[in-house]
Amino acid sequence: MARKVLVLGEVRDGFLRNVSFEAIGAAILAADGGEVVGVIVGESIQSFGDELIQYGADRVVTVEDAKLGQYTSDGYAQAILAVIDAEKPEGIIFGHTALGKDLAPRIAGKLNSGLISDVTSIEEAGGNLVFTRPIYSGKAFEKKIVTDGVIFATIRPNNIEPLRKDESRTGAVSSLRVEIKDLRAIIKDVIRKATDGVDLSEAKVVIAGGRGVKSEEGFKPLKELAQVLGGAVGASRGACDANYCEYSLQIGQTGKVVTPDLYIACGISGAIQHLAGMSNSKVIVAINKDPEANIFKIADYGIVGDLFEVVPLLIEECKKL
Ligand code: FAD
């Protein structure tokens, strides 16, 4: 059944996040031949419309306002609800990012709609659109269909293939005027700690360190390997608790969930709470000096050895690629 599906294009630090393009891939599946409409909210965002179209959106609606320059859930919700009111979509797809996780339930609540969050795949089966999502910290997957109302889903980054960018694709980019009012919080400025390299939740390669890394200094070879492979550094809670790195790097049940193409776990035992954040990675490599470590049970490739010997060898070999 052809549907009109709205997709949120998420702009961060002057760029559209990759998950926006994956969301368009998901929306094309959900639209089943219907129209895919990108939505971009913010300040000075007009130029991003064409990029969403090049990744497969049929057209784009923007809502621009100085009050939307910084994300606030009530400001963004007002803007997106106005677009939903104007467009009357049958489907809505957001990225399952910090913003999506905050905004989607609020909008679903206002629409009195259900929400399928953290979707890892979408397929057509028996005339239904079937959404798959992990449950019980990734130990099982459930499949859901929507029987009534708007299809509303957030998709986990790095799971649904985006379309290849096609610079010859064109489409209309229109703007909708929305009066943003009664904001409960006005964010004047955001001061972010500078991070070098790739965003952990969207990284295709993650090099993660655990308590076995032993110190802040011990993370240096992991950072170098991440740099050589164009990836990001992550950590177990053990490493964060020991002050070897910041909590923003924590992967797991109470940290970030990542699904890279390659996850290299260095000196991580593989506690269930850590696996909850990375077990769906496409290829898992574990380096641990304990051959009985739990991480080897889910690893595709295991290296029993001292990470301080193995990681420099990997750096050397990867530099030759
Ligand atoms: P350890 O379990 O101490 O493992 C260190 C490993 O390093 C060992 O296997 C050892 O053999 C190996 N090693 C040591 N030296 C070397 C070396 N030189 N070379 C190679 N290997 C070496 N944890 C998370 O990661 N993320 C979470 O989100 C999370 N949430 C939690 C939520 C709750 C409610 C609770 C109770 C716990 C949570 N935890 C989480 C903690 C989790 O249970 C583990 O304690 C933690 O993951 C252990 O971290 P680790 O593997 O780095 O350390």
Tab-separated table of C-alpha atoms and ligand atoms in Angstrom:
chain	number	residue	atom	x	y	z
A	1	MET	CA	0.000	0.000	0.000
A	2	ALA	CA	1.536	3.301	-1.074
A	3	ARG	CA	1.981	5.707	1.835
A	4	LYS	CA	3.231	9.241	2.340
A	5	VAL	CA	6.149	9.004	4.798
A	6	LEU	CA	7.825	11.908	6.611
A	7	VAL	CA	11.525	11.648	7.514
A	8	LEU	CA	13.385	13.899	9.917
A	9	GLY	CA	16.719	15.173	8.560
A	10	GLU	CA	18.856	15.728	11.640
A	11	VAL	CA	21.393	18.534	11.370
A	12	ARG	CA	24.256	18.524	13.826
A	13	ASP	CA	27.354	20.746	13.857
A	14	GLY	CA	26.568	22.039	10.378
A	15	PHE	CA	26.031	18.603	8.771
A	16	LEU	CA	23.137	16.255	8.131
A	17	ARG	CA	23.787	13.170	10.236
A	18	ASN	CA	24.233	9.892	8.311
A	19	VAL	CA	21.273	8.375	10.103
A	20	SER	CA	19.073	10.869	8.201
A	21	PHE	CA	20.027	9.167	4.932
A	22	GLU	CA	19.409	5.745	6.468
A	23	ALA	CA	16.007	7.030	7.636
A	24	ILE	CA	15.219	7.925	4.022
A	25	GLY	CA	16.173	4.333	3.049
A	26	ALA	CA	13.731	3.114	5.719
A	27	ALA	CA	11.054	5.563	4.588
A	28	ILE	CA	11.335	4.371	0.992
A	29	LEU	CA	10.634	0.812	2.231
A	30	ALA	CA	7.750	2.033	4.387
A	31	ALA	CA	6.321	4.265	1.618
A	32	ASP	CA	5.928	1.242	-0.692
A	33	GLY	CA	5.973	3.410	-3.789
A	34	GLY	CA	4.390	6.420	-2.062
A	35	GLU	CA	5.963	9.823	-1.417
A	36	VAL	CA	8.932	10.377	0.910
A	37	VAL	CA	8.972	13.885	2.381
A	38	GLY	CA	12.058	15.104	4.255
A	39	VAL	CA	11.636	17.558	7.127
A	40	ILE	CA	14.438	19.779	8.379
A	41	VAL	CA	14.039	22.020	11.406
A	42	GLY	CA	16.451	24.674	12.639
A	43	GLU	CA	18.055	27.956	11.675
A	44	SER	CA	19.851	28.491	8.332
A	45	ILE	CA	19.052	24.981	7.167
A	46	GLN	CA	17.641	25.643	3.693
A	47	SER	CA	20.780	24.329	1.979
A	48	PHE	CA	20.358	20.818	3.471
A	49	GLY	CA	17.113	20.205	1.559
A	50	ASP	CA	18.861	19.303	-1.704
A	51	GLU	CA	21.087	16.770	0.050
A	52	LEU	CA	18.076	14.884	1.464
A	53	ILE	CA	16.621	14.769	-2.052
A	54	GLN	CA	19.922	13.447	-3.443
A	55	TYR	CA	19.624	10.591	-0.935
A	56	GLY	CA	16.115	9.693	-2.088
A	57	ALA	CA	13.546	12.105	-0.581
A	58	ASP	CA	10.965	13.227	-3.163
A	59	ARG	CA	10.682	16.706	-1.663
A	60	VAL	CA	11.606	18.549	1.520
A	61	VAL	CA	9.776	20.882	3.899
A	62	THR	CA	11.869	23.119	6.137
A	63	VAL	CA	10.840	25.020	9.258
A	64	GLU	CA	13.287	27.822	9.993
A	65	ASP	CA	13.253	30.063	13.005
A	66	ALA	CA	15.921	31.678	15.173
A	67	LYS	CA	14.221	29.974	18.147
A	68	LEU	CA	15.028	26.599	16.564
A	69	GLY	CA	18.756	27.310	16.264
A	70	GLN	CA	19.407	25.061	19.263
A	71	TYR	CA	17.423	21.881	19.856
A	72	THR	CA	14.659	22.016	22.439
A	73	SER	CA	12.075	19.269	22.505
A	74	ASP	CA	9.086	21.622	22.755
A	75	GLY	CA	10.368	23.924	19.950
A	76	TYR	CA	11.115	21.054	17.572
A	77	ALA	CA	7.881	19.291	18.486
A	78	GLN	CA	5.854	22.415	17.619
A	79	ALA	CA	7.624	22.672	14.243
A	80	ILE	CA	7.246	18.991	13.340
A	81	LEU	CA	3.638	18.768	14.533
A	82	ALA	CA	2.837	21.710	12.234
A	83	VAL	CA	4.410	19.844	9.291
A	84	ILE	CA	2.481	16.679	10.216
A	85	ASP	CA	-0.712	18.725	10.356
A	86	ALA	CA	-0.026	20.195	6.905
A	87	GLU	CA	1.168	16.968	5.245
A	88	LYS	CA	-1.047	14.330	6.940
A	89	PRO	CA	1.541	11.528	6.514
A	90	GLU	CA	0.774	7.847	6.977
A	91	GLY	CA	4.299	7.163	8.238
A	92	ILE	CA	6.996	9.040	10.206
A	93	ILE	CA	10.639	7.936	10.570
A	94	PHE	CA	13.294	9.465	12.854
A	95	GLY	CA	16.833	8.314	13.660
A	96	HIS	CA	17.188	6.569	17.023
A	97	THR	CA	19.648	9.219	18.195
A	98	ALA	CA	19.639	11.218	21.436
A	99	LEU	CA	17.420	13.769	19.640
A	100	GLY	CA	15.145	11.136	18.107
A	101	LYS	CA	14.769	9.301	21.414
A	102	ASP	CA	13.707	12.534	23.089
A	103	LEU	CA	11.491	13.931	20.357
A	104	ALA	CA	9.692	10.916	18.864
A	105	PRO	CA	7.830	9.831	22.044
A	106	ARG	CA	6.737	13.433	22.649
A	107	ILE	CA	5.325	13.723	19.134
A	108	ALA	CA	3.764	10.244	19.275
A	109	GLY	CA	2.106	11.229	22.558
A	110	LYS	CA	0.690	14.438	21.037
A	111	LEU	CA	-0.622	12.452	18.062
A	112	ASN	CA	-2.009	9.739	20.339
A	113	SER	CA	-0.017	7.327	18.195
A	114	GLY	CA	2.094	4.270	18.922
A	115	LEU	CA	5.857	4.316	18.337
A	116	ILE	CA	8.190	1.473	17.363
A	117	SER	CA	11.591	2.517	18.620
A	118	ASP	CA	15.122	1.325	17.836
A	119	VAL	CA	14.181	-0.519	14.644
A	120	THR	CA	17.000	-2.518	13.027
A	121	SER	CA	15.180	-3.751	9.908
A	122	ILE	CA	11.971	-3.289	7.952
A	123	GLU	CA	10.521	-5.802	5.525
A	124	GLU	CA	7.301	-6.582	3.742
A	125	ALA	CA	5.722	-9.927	4.711
A	126	GLY	CA	2.244	-11.191	3.936
A	127	GLY	CA	1.056	-7.723	2.951
A	128	ASN	CA	2.284	-6.225	6.247
A	129	LEU	CA	5.214	-3.987	6.999
A	130	VAL	CA	7.245	-5.831	9.653
A	131	PHE	CA	9.567	-3.881	11.957
A	132	THR	CA	12.299	-5.776	13.832
A	133	ARG	CA	13.768	-4.380	17.063
A	134	PRO	CA	16.001	-5.775	19.803
A	135	ILE	CA	14.561	-6.517	23.235
A	136	TYR	CA	16.019	-7.755	26.555
A	137	SER	CA	19.262	-5.824	26.007
A	138	GLY	CA	19.748	-7.314	22.543
A	139	LYS	CA	19.327	-10.964	23.623
A	140	ALA	CA	16.197	-11.364	21.468
A	141	PHE	CA	14.433	-9.609	18.624
A	142	GLU	CA	10.741	-8.880	18.305
A	143	LYS	CA	8.782	-8.252	15.145
A	144	LYS	CA	6.008	-5.701	15.106
A	145	ILE	CA	3.329	-4.675	12.660
A	146	VAL	CA	1.142	-1.591	12.846
A	147	THR	CA	-2.533	-2.416	12.498
A	148	ASP	CA	-4.023	1.026	12.985
A	149	GLY	CA	-3.072	4.701	12.640
A	150	VAL	CA	0.199	6.306	11.608
A	151	ILE	CA	3.329	4.149	11.306
A	152	PHE	CA	5.863	5.890	13.546
A	153	ALA	CA	9.359	4.438	14.036
A	154	THR	CA	12.867	5.406	15.066
A	155	ILE	CA	15.698	3.506	13.360
A	156	ARG	CA	18.969	2.456	14.930
A	157	PRO	CA	21.996	4.043	13.158
A	158	ASN	CA	24.124	1.797	10.898
A	159	ASN	CA	21.443	-0.848	10.279
A	160	ILE	CA	19.346	0.218	7.308
A	161	GLU	CA	21.217	0.858	4.076
A	162	PRO	CA	20.911	4.397	2.744
A	163	LEU	CA	20.527	4.919	-0.988
A	164	ARG	CA	23.648	5.957	-2.860
A	165	LYS	CA	23.834	9.764	-3.200
A	166	ASP	CA	22.614	10.847	-6.636
A	167	GLU	CA	23.584	14.442	-7.324
A	168	SER	CA	21.370	14.569	-10.406
A	169	ARG	CA	18.192	14.027	-8.344
A	170	THR	CA	16.040	17.132	-7.940
A	171	GLY	CA	12.891	17.948	-6.002
A	172	ALA	CA	11.065	20.838	-4.368
A	173	VAL	CA	12.325	22.362	-1.129
A	174	SER	CA	9.572	24.440	0.436
A	175	SER	CA	9.414	26.196	3.774
A	176	LEU	CA	6.563	26.213	6.235
A	177	ARG	CA	6.110	29.195	8.533
A	178	VAL	CA	5.380	28.107	12.076
A	179	GLU	CA	5.024	30.428	15.042
A	180	ILE	CA	7.204	28.899	17.767
A	181	LYS	CA	5.799	30.060	21.078
A	182	ASP	CA	5.830	29.513	24.828
A	183	LEU	CA	9.172	27.727	24.905
A	184	ARG	CA	9.875	26.582	28.434
A	185	ALA	CA	13.635	26.677	27.879
A	186	ILE	CA	15.685	28.967	25.679
A	187	ILE	CA	19.181	27.658	25.019
A	188	LYS	CA	21.551	30.566	24.491
A	189	ASP	CA	24.664	28.603	23.731
A	190	VAL	CA	25.982	25.052	23.737
A	191	ILE	CA	29.589	24.478	24.706
A	192	ARG	CA	30.651	21.009	23.637
A	193	LYS	CA	33.927	19.416	24.504
A	194	ALA	CA	35.908	19.101	21.298
A	195	THR	CA	36.017	15.499	20.171
A	196	ASP	CA	38.506	14.328	17.646
A	197	GLY	CA	37.328	12.128	14.861
A	198	VAL	CA	34.178	10.191	14.173
A	199	ASP	CA	30.887	10.198	16.119
A	200	LEU	CA	30.844	6.957	18.150
A	201	SER	CA	27.187	6.071	17.551
A	202	GLU	CA	27.544	6.352	13.761
A	203	ALA	CA	31.107	5.001	13.399
A	204	LYS	CA	31.668	2.115	10.961
A	205	VAL	CA	34.671	0.965	13.005
A	206	VAL	CA	34.835	1.046	16.817
A	207	ILE	CA	37.959	0.236	18.842
A	208	ALA	CA	36.819	-0.253	22.422
A	209	GLY	CA	38.975	-0.531	25.513
A	210	GLY	CA	38.176	-2.080	28.868
A	211	ARG	CA	39.763	-2.357	32.269
A	212	GLY	CA	42.522	-4.399	30.613
A	213	VAL	CA	43.782	-1.150	29.023
A	214	LYS	CA	44.910	-0.292	32.562
A	215	SER	CA	45.298	3.521	32.278
A	216	GLU	CA	44.438	6.646	30.309
A	217	GLU	CA	47.842	6.264	28.648
A	218	GLY	CA	46.871	2.705	27.671
A	219	PHE	CA	44.152	4.099	25.376
A	220	LYS	CA	46.775	5.757	23.123
A	221	PRO	CA	47.374	2.708	20.874
A	222	LEU	CA	43.592	2.207	20.623
A	223	LYS	CA	43.198	5.817	19.479
A	224	GLU	CA	45.940	5.313	16.917
A	225	LEU	CA	44.284	2.147	15.561
A	226	ALA	CA	40.953	4.003	15.373
A	227	GLN	CA	42.630	6.807	13.454
A	228	VAL	CA	44.285	4.408	10.993
A	229	LEU	CA	40.937	2.658	10.346
A	230	GLY	CA	38.874	5.884	10.275
A	231	GLY	CA	36.900	4.765	13.326
A	232	ALA	CA	35.987	5.925	16.823
A	233	VAL	CA	37.162	4.894	20.275
A	234	GLY	CA	34.687	3.411	22.760
A	235	ALA	CA	34.992	1.872	26.207
A	236	SER	CA	33.480	-0.481	28.727
A	237	ARG	CA	32.031	0.881	31.912
A	238	GLY	CA	34.938	-0.782	33.702
A	239	ALA	CA	37.327	1.550	31.868
A	240	CYS	CA	35.121	4.610	32.485
A	241	ASP	CA	34.690	3.816	36.190
A	242	ALA	CA	38.461	3.471	36.493
A	243	ASN	CA	38.839	6.984	35.006
A	244	TYR	CA	40.787	5.793	31.963
A	245	CYS	CA	38.379	7.679	29.708
A	246	GLU	CA	35.188	9.725	29.725
A	247	TYR	CA	31.712	8.314	30.263
A	248	SER	CA	30.677	9.681	26.858
A	249	LEU	CA	32.647	6.728	25.406
A	250	GLN	CA	30.784	4.082	27.414
A	251	ILE	CA	29.122	1.371	25.346
A	252	GLY	CA	26.478	-0.899	26.799
A	253	GLN	CA	23.185	-1.135	28.568
A	254	THR	CA	23.695	2.169	30.363
A	255	GLY	CA	25.908	3.665	27.652
A	256	LYS	CA	25.711	4.027	23.892
A	257	VAL	CA	24.429	1.332	21.553
A	258	VAL	CA	26.635	0.874	18.504
A	259	THR	CA	26.326	-1.298	15.400
A	260	PRO	CA	29.543	-0.755	13.450
A	261	ASP	CA	30.810	-2.929	10.609
A	262	LEU	CA	33.835	-3.765	12.772
A	263	TYR	CA	34.075	-3.758	16.585
A	264	ILE	CA	37.447	-4.504	18.170
A	265	ALA	CA	37.157	-5.165	21.919
A	266	CYS	CA	40.502	-4.770	23.691
A	267	GLY	CA	40.805	-5.974	27.290
A	268	ILE	CA	37.030	-6.252	27.760
A	269	SER	CA	35.675	-9.314	29.572
A	270	GLY	CA	32.260	-9.295	27.846
A	271	ALA	CA	29.820	-8.692	30.699
A	272	ILE	CA	26.175	-8.930	29.599
A	273	GLN	CA	25.698	-5.193	30.193
A	274	HIS	CA	28.531	-4.440	27.750
A	275	LEU	CA	27.239	-6.901	25.145
A	276	ALA	CA	23.886	-5.094	25.219
A	277	GLY	CA	25.558	-2.143	23.493
A	278	MET	CA	27.622	-3.903	20.842
A	279	SER	CA	26.543	-7.495	20.189
A	280	ASN	CA	24.805	-6.529	16.934
A	281	SER	CA	28.047	-5.244	15.411
A	282	LYS	CA	28.606	-6.892	12.045
A	283	VAL	CA	32.103	-8.281	12.756
A	284	ILE	CA	33.428	-8.553	16.324
A	285	VAL	CA	37.114	-9.038	17.082
A	286	ALA	CA	38.127	-9.674	20.696
A	287	ILE	CA	41.627	-9.282	22.098
A	288	ASN	CA	41.948	-10.678	25.591
A	289	LYS	CA	44.677	-12.495	27.441
A	290	ASP	CA	42.165	-14.771	29.190
A	291	PRO	CA	41.066	-17.535	26.758
A	292	GLU	CA	37.969	-18.124	28.930
A	293	ALA	CA	36.770	-14.486	28.658
A	294	ASN	CA	33.049	-14.250	27.875
A	295	ILE	CA	33.661	-11.842	24.985
A	296	PHE	CA	35.039	-14.742	22.909
A	297	LYS	CA	31.573	-16.361	22.930
A	298	ILE	CA	30.197	-13.636	20.679
A	299	ALA	CA	33.394	-12.746	18.791
A	300	ASP	CA	33.769	-13.639	15.113
A	301	TYR	CA	37.557	-13.519	15.535
A	302	GLY	CA	39.367	-13.964	18.832
A	303	ILE	CA	42.977	-13.132	19.612
A	304	VAL	CA	44.253	-14.545	22.896
A	305	GLY	CA	47.105	-12.264	23.836
A	306	ASP	CA	48.293	-9.087	25.475
A	307	LEU	CA	46.561	-6.112	23.870
A	308	PHE	CA	49.722	-4.020	24.249
A	309	GLU	CA	51.476	-6.455	21.906
A	310	VAL	CA	48.556	-7.177	19.570
A	311	VAL	CA	47.250	-3.635	18.951
A	312	PRO	CA	50.630	-2.202	17.755
A	313	LEU	CA	50.902	-5.170	15.351
A	314	LEU	CA	47.411	-4.440	14.032
A	315	ILE	CA	48.329	-0.752	13.573
A	316	GLU	CA	51.416	-1.735	11.620
A	317	GLU	CA	49.484	-4.138	9.373
A	318	CYS	CA	46.516	-1.794	8.861
A	319	LYS	CA	48.859	1.016	7.799
A	320	LYS	CA	49.918	-1.189	4.888
A	321	LEU	CA	46.315	-1.466	3.586
B	1	FAD	P1	36.725	-6.505	33.452
B	1	FAD	O1	35.516	-7.326	33.626
B	1	FAD	O2	37.598	-6.288	34.635
B	1	FAD	O3	37.575	-7.180	32.281
B	1	FAD	C1	38.861	-6.780	31.922
B	1	FAD	C2	39.361	-7.795	30.909
B	1	FAD	O4	40.614	-7.373	30.410
B	1	FAD	C3	39.562	-9.212	31.471
B	1	FAD	O5	38.808	-10.127	30.689
B	1	FAD	C4	41.053	-9.472	31.333
B	1	FAD	O6	41.352	-10.816	31.001
B	1	FAD	C5	41.427	-8.532	30.207
B	1	FAD	N1	42.817	-8.077	30.223
B	1	FAD	C6	43.521	-7.564	31.261
B	1	FAD	N2	44.729	-7.178	30.835
B	1	FAD	C7	44.800	-7.440	29.522
B	1	FAD	C8	45.806	-7.265	28.533
B	1	FAD	N3	46.972	-6.696	28.826
B	1	FAD	N4	45.548	-7.663	27.266
B	1	FAD	C9	44.359	-8.247	26.952
B	1	FAD	N5	43.367	-8.443	27.861
B	1	FAD	C10	43.592	-8.024	29.113
B	1	FAD	N6	29.416	-2.284	31.523
B	1	FAD	C11	29.594	-1.777	30.306
B	1	FAD	O7	30.627	-1.994	29.644
B	1	FAD	N7	28.618	-0.967	29.762
B	1	FAD	C12	27.467	-0.691	30.396
B	1	FAD	O8	26.633	0.050	29.852
B	1	FAD	C13	27.251	-1.244	31.687
B	1	FAD	N8	26.098	-1.010	32.350
B	1	FAD	C14	25.905	-1.623	33.561
B	1	FAD	C15	24.671	-1.468	34.206
B	1	FAD	C16	24.458	-2.102	35.419
B	1	FAD	C17	23.121	-1.933	36.078
B	1	FAD	C18	25.482	-2.896	35.998
B	1	FAD	C19	25.238	-3.597	37.295
B	1	FAD	C20	26.691	-3.040	35.370
B	1	FAD	C21	26.934	-2.406	34.163
B	1	FAD	N9	28.142	-2.538	33.496
B	1	FAD	C22	28.296	-2.027	32.245
B	1	FAD	C23	29.335	-3.161	34.142
B	1	FAD	C24	29.583	-4.599	33.714
B	1	FAD	O9	28.845	-5.486	34.529
B	1	FAD	C25	31.089	-4.939	33.882
B	1	FAD	O10	31.489	-4.693	35.208
B	1	FAD	C26	32.008	-4.139	32.943
B	1	FAD	O11	31.535	-4.209	31.627
B	1	FAD	C27	33.416	-4.715	33.018
B	1	FAD	O12	34.274	-3.957	32.246
B	1	FAD	P2	35.573	-4.610	31.595
B	1	FAD	O13	35.202	-5.750	30.743
B	1	FAD	O14	36.360	-3.515	31.001
B	1	FAD	O15	36.398	-5.071	32.893
